[in-house]
mmCIF file with all atom_site columns, C-alpha atoms in Angstrom:
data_model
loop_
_atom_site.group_PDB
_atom_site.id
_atom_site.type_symbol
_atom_site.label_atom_id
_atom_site.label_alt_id
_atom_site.label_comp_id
_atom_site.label_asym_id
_atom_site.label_entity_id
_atom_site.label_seq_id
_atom_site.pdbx_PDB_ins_code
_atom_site.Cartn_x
_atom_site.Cartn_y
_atom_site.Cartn_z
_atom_site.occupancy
_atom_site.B_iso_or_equiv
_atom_site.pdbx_formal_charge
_atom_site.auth_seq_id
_atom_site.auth_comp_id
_atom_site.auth_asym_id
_atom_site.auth_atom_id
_atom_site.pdbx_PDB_model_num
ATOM 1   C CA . UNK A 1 1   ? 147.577 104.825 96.980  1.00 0.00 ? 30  UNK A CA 1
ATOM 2   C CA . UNK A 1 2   ? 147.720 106.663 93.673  1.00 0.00 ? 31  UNK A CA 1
ATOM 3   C CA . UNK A 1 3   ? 147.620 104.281 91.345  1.00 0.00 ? 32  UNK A CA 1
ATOM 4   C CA . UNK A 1 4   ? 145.100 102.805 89.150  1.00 0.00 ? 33  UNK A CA 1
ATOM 5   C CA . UNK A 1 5   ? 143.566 99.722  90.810  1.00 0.00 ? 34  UNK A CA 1
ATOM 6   C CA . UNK A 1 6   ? 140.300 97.793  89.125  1.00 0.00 ? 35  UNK A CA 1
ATOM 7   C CA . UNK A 1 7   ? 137.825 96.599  89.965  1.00 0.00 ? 36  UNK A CA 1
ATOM 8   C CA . UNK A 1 8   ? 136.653 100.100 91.587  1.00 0.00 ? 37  UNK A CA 1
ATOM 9   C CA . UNK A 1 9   ? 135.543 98.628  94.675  1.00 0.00 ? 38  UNK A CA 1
ATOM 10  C CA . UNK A 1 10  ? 139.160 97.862  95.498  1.00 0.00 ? 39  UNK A CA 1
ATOM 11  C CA . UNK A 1 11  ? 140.166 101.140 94.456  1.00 0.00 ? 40  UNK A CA 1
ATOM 12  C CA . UNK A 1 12  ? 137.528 102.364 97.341  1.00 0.00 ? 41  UNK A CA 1
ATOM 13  C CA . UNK A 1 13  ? 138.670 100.136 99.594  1.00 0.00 ? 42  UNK A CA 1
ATOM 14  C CA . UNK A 1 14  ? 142.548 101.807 99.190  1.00 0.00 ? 43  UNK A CA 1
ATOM 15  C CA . UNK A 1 15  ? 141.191 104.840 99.937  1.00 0.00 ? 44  UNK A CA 1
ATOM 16  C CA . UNK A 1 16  ? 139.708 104.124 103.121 1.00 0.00 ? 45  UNK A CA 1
ATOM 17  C CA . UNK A 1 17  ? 140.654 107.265 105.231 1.00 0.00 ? 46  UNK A CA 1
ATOM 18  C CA . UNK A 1 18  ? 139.463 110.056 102.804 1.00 0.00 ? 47  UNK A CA 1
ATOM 19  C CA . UNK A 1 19  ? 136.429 108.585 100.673 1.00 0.00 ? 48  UNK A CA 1
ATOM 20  C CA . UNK A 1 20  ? 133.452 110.313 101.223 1.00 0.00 ? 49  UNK A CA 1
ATOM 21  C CA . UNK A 1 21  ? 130.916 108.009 103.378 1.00 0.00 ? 50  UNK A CA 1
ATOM 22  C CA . UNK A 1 22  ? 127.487 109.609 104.904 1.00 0.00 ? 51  UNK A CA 1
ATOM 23  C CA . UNK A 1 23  ? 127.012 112.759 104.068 1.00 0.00 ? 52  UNK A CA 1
ATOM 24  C CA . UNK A 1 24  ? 130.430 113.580 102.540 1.00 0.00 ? 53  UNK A CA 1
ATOM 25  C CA . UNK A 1 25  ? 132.352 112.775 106.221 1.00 0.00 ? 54  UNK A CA 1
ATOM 26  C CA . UNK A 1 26  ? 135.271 110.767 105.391 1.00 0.00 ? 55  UNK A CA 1
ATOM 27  C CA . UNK A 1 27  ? 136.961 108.069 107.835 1.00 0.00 ? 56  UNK A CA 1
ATOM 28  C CA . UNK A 1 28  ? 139.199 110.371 109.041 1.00 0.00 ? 57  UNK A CA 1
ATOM 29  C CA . UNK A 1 29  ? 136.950 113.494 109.616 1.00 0.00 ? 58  UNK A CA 1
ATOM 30  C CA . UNK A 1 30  ? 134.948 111.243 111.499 1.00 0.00 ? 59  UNK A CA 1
ATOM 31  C CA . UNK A 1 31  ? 137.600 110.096 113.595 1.00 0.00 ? 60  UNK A CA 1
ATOM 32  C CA . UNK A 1 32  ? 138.789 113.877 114.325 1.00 0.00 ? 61  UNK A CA 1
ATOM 33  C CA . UNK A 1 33  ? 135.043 114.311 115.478 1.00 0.00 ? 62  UNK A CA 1
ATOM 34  C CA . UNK A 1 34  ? 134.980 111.084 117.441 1.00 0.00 ? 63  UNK A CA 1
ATOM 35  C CA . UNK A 1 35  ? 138.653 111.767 118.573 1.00 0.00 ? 64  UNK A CA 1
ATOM 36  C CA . UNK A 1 36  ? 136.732 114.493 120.736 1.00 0.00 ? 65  UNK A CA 1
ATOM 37  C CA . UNK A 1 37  ? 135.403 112.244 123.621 1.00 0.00 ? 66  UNK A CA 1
ATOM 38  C CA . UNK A 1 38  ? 137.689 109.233 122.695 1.00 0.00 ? 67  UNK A CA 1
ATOM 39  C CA . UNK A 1 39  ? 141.235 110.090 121.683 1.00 0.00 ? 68  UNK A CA 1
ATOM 40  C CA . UNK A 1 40  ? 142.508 106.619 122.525 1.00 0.00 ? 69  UNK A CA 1
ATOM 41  C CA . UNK A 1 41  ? 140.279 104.768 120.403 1.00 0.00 ? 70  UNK A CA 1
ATOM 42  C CA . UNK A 1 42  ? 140.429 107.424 117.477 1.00 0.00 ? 71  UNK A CA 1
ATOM 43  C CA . UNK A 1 43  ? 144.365 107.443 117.920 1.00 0.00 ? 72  UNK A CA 1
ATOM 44  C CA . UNK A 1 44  ? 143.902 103.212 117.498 1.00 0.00 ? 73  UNK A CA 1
ATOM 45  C CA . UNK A 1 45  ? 141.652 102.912 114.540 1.00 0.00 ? 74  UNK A CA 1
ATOM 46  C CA . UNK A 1 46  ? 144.224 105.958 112.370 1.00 0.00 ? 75  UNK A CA 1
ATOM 47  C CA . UNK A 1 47  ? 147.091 103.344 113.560 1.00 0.00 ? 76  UNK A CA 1
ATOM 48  C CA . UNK A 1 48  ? 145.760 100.497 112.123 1.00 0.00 ? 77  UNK A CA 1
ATOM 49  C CA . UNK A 1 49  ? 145.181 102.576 109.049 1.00 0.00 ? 78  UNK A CA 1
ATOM 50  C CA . UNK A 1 50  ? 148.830 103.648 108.705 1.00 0.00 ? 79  UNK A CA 1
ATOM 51  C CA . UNK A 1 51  ? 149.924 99.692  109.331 1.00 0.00 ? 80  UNK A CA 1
ATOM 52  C CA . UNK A 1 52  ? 147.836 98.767  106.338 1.00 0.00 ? 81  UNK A CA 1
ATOM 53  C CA . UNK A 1 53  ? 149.079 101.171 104.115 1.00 0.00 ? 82  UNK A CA 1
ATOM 54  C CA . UNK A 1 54  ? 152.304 100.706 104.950 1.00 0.00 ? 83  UNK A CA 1
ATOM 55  C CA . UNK A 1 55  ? 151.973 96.827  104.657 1.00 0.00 ? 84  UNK A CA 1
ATOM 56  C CA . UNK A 1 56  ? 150.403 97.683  101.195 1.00 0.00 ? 85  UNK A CA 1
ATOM 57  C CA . UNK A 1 57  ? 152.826 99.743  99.824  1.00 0.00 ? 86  UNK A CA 1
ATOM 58  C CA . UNK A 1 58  ? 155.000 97.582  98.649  1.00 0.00 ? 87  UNK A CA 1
ATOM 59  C CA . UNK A 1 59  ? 152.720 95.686  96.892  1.00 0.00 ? 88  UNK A CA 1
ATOM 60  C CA . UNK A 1 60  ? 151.464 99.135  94.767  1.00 0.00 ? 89  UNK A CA 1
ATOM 61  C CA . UNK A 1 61  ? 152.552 97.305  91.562  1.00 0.00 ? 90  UNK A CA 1
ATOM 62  C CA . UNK A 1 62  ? 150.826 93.799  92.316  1.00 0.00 ? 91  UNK A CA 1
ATOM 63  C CA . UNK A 1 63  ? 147.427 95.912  93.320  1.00 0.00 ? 92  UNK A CA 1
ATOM 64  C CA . UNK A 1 64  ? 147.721 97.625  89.778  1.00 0.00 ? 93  UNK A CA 1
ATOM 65  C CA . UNK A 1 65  ? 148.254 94.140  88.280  1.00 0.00 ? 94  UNK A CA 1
ATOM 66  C CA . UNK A 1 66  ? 146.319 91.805  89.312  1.00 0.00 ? 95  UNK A CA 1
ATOM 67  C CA . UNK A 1 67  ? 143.256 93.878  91.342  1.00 0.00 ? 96  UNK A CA 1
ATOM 68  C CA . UNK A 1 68  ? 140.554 91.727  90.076  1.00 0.00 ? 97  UNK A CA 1
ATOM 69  C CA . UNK A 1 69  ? 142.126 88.475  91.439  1.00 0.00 ? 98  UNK A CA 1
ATOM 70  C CA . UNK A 1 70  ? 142.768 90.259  94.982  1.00 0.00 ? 99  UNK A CA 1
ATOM 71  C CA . UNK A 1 71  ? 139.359 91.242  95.259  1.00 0.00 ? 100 UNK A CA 1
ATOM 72  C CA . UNK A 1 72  ? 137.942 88.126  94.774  1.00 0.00 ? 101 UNK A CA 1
ATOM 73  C CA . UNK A 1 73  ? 140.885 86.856  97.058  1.00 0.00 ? 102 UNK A CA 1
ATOM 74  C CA . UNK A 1 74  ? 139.732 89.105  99.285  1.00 0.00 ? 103 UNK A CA 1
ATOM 75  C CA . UNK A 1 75  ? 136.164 88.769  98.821  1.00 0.00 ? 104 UNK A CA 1
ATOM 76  C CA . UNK A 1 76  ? 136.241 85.241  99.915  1.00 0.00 ? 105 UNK A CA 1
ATOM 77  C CA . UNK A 1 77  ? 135.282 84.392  96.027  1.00 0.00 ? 106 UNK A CA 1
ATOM 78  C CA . UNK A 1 78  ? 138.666 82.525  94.886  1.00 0.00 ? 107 UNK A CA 1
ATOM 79  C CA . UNK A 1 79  ? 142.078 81.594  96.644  1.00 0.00 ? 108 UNK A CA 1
ATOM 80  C CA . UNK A 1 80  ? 144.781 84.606  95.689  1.00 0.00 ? 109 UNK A CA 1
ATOM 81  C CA . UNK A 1 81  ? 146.568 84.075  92.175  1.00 0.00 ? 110 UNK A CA 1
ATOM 82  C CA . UNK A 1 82  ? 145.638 80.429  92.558  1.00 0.00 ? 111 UNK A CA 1
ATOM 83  C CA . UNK A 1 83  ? 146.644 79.933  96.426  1.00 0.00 ? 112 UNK A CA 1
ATOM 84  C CA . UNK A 1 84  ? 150.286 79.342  95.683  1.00 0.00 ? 113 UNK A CA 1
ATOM 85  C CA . UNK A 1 85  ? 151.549 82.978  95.964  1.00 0.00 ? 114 UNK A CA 1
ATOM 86  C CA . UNK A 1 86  ? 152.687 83.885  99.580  1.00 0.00 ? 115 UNK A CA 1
ATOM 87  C CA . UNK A 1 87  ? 152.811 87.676  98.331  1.00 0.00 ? 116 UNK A CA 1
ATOM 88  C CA . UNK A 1 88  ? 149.116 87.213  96.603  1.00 0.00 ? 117 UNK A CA 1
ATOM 89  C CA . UNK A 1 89  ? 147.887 85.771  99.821  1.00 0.00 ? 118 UNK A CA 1
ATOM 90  C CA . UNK A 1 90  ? 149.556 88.289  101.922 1.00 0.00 ? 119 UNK A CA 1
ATOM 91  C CA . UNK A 1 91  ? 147.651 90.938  100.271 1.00 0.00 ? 120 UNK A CA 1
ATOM 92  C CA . UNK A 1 92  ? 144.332 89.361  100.475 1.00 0.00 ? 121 UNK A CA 1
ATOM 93  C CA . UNK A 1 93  ? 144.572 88.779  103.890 1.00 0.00 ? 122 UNK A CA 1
ATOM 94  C CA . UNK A 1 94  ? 145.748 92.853  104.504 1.00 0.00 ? 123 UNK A CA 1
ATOM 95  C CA . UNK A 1 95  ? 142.516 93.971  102.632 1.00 0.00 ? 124 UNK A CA 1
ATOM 96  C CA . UNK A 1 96  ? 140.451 91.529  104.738 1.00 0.00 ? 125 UNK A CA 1
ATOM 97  C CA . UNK A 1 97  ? 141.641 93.235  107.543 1.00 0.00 ? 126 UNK A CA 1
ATOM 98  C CA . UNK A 1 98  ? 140.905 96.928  105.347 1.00 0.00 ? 127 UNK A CA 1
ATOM 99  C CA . UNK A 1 99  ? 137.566 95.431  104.973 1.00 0.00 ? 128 UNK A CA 1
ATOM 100 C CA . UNK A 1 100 ? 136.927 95.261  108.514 1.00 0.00 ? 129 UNK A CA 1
ATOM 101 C CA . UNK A 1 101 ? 138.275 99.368  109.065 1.00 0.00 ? 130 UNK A CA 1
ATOM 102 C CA . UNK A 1 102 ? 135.904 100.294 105.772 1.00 0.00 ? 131 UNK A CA 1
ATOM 103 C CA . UNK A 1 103 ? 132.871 98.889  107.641 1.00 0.00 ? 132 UNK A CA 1
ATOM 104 C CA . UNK A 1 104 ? 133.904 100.802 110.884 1.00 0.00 ? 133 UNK A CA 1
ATOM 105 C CA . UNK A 1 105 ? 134.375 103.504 108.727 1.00 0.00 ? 134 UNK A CA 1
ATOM 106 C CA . UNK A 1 106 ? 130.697 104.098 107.703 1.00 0.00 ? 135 UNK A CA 1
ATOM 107 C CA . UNK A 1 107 ? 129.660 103.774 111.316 1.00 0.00 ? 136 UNK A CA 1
ATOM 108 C CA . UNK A 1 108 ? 131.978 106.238 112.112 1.00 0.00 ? 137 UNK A CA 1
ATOM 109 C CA . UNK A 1 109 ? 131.024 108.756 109.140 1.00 0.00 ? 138 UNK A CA 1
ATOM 110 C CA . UNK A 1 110 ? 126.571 107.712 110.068 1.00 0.00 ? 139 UNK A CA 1
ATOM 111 C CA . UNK A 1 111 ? 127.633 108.353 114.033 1.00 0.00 ? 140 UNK A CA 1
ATOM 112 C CA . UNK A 1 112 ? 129.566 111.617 113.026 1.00 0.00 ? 141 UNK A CA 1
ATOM 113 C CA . UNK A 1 113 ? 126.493 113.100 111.265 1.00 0.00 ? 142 UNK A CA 1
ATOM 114 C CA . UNK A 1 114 ? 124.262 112.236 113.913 1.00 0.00 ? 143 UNK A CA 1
ATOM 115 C CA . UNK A 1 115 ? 125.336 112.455 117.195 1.00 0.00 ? 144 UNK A CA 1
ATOM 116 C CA . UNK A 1 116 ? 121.963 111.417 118.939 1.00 0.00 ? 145 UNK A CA 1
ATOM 117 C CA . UNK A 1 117 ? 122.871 107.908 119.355 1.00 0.00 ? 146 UNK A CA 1
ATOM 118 C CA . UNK A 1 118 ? 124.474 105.851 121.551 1.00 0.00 ? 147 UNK A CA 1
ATOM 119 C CA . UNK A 1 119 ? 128.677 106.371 120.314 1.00 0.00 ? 148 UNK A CA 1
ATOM 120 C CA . UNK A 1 120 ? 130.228 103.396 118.629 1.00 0.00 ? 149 UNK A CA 1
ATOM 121 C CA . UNK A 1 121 ? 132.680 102.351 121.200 1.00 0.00 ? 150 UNK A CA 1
ATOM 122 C CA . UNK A 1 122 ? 131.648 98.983  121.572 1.00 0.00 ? 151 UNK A CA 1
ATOM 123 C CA . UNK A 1 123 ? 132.217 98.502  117.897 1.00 0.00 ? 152 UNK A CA 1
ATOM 124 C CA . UNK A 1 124 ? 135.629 100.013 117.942 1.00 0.00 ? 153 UNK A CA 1
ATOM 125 C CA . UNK A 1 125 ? 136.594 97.940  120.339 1.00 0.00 ? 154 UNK A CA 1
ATOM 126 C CA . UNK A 1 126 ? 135.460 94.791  118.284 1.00 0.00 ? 155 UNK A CA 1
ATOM 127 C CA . UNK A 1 127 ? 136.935 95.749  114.659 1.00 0.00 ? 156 UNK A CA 1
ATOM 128 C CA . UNK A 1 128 ? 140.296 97.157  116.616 1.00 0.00 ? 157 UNK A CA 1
ATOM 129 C CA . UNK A 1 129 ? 140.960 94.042  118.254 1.00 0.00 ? 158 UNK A CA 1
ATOM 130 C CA . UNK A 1 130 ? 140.119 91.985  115.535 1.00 0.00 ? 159 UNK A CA 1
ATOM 131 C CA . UNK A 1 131 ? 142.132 94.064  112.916 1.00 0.00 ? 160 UNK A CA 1
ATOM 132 C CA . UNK A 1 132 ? 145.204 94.442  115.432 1.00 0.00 ? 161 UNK A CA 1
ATOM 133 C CA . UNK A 1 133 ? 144.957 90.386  116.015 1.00 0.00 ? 162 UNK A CA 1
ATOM 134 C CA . UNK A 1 134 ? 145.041 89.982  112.261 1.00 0.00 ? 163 UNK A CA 1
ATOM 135 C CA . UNK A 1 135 ? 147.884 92.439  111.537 1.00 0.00 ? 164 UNK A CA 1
ATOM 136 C CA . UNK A 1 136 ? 149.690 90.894  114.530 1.00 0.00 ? 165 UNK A CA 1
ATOM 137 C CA . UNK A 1 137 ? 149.582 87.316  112.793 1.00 0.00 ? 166 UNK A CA 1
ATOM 138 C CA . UNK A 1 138 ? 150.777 88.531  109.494 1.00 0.00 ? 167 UNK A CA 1
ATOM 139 C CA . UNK A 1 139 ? 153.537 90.281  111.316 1.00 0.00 ? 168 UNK A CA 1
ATOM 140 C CA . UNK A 1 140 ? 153.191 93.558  110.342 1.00 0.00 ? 169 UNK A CA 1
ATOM 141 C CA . UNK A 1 141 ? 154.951 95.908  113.026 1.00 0.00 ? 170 UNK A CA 1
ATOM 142 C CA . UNK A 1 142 ? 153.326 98.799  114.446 1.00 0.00 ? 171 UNK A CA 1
ATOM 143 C CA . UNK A 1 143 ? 154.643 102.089 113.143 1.00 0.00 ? 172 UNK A CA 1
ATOM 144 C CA . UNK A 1 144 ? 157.843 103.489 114.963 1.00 0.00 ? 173 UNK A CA 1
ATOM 145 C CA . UNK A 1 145 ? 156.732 107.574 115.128 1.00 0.00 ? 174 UNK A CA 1
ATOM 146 C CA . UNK A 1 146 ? 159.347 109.884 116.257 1.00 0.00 ? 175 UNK A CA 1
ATOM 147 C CA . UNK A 1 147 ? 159.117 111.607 119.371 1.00 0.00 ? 176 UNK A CA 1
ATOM 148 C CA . UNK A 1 148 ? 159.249 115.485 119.447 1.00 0.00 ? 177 UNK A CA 1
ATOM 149 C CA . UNK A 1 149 ? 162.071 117.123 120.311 1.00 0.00 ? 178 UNK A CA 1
ATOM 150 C CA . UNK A 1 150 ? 161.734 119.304 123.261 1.00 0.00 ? 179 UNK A CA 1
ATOM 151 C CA . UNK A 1 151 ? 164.267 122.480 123.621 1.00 0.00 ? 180 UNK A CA 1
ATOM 152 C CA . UNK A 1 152 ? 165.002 123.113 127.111 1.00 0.00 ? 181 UNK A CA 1
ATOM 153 C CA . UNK A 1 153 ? 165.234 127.148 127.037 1.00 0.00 ? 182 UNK A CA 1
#
């Protein structure tokens, strides 16, 4: 998202896939090195990214608006916009969800620089079930990507 969201920590948050974590390695150049040994769970986490921002889109203008309130929404400080807003709450509950990816993102970025370890699978396996459950009850619908066209020649 382009726009300018406050506090900054929610602005962070909306950029989950390219802010620099550990050593500069972003979400997603941590999931091309982790996509190495584990495609499937790399290909999982960069869905559930894509499902968020798409859920999120639409609410661009509300983010801009009333950021401070959906962080603390979010946060677990205060209801969203008083706990009457089905929109509000919807968007709290999609960046608890982003919450979840951001955390698996810095284990991703502190696993990408070093290597030595034991990989983060088990952990994947946690947040991606826990952020597909969540998605799943909010209804947002998995992303319909167009197959390639093959030419017969």
């Amino acid at each position: 998202m382009t726009a300018q969201v406050e506090p900054a920590e929610l602005a962070a948050l909306l950029d989950v896939a390219e802010r620099p974590r550990a050593e500069q390695w972003s979400l997603r150049a941590a999931l091309t090195r982790y996509a190495q040994p584990q495609p499937d769970r790399a290909s999982a986490v960069i869905e559930l990214v894509r499902r968020i921002d798409s859920a999120l889109r639409p609410h661009a203008k509300r983010l801009e608006r009333d950021g401070p309130a959906l962080w603390r929404a979010a946060t677990g400080v205060a209801p969203a916009d008083g706990g009457d807003d089905e929109a509000a709450t919807f968007v709290a509950e999609v960046l608890r969800a982003l919450v979840e990816l951001d955390r698996l993102g810095d284990g991703l970025a502190a696993w990408a620089v070093d290597r030595a370890g034991e990989r983060p699978d088990a952990v994947v396996d946690e947040i991606v079930g826990d952020v597909t459950a969540r998605l799943e009850r909010l209804g947002i619908e998995r992303e319909e990507r167009p197959r390639p066209a093959y030419r017969r020649g």
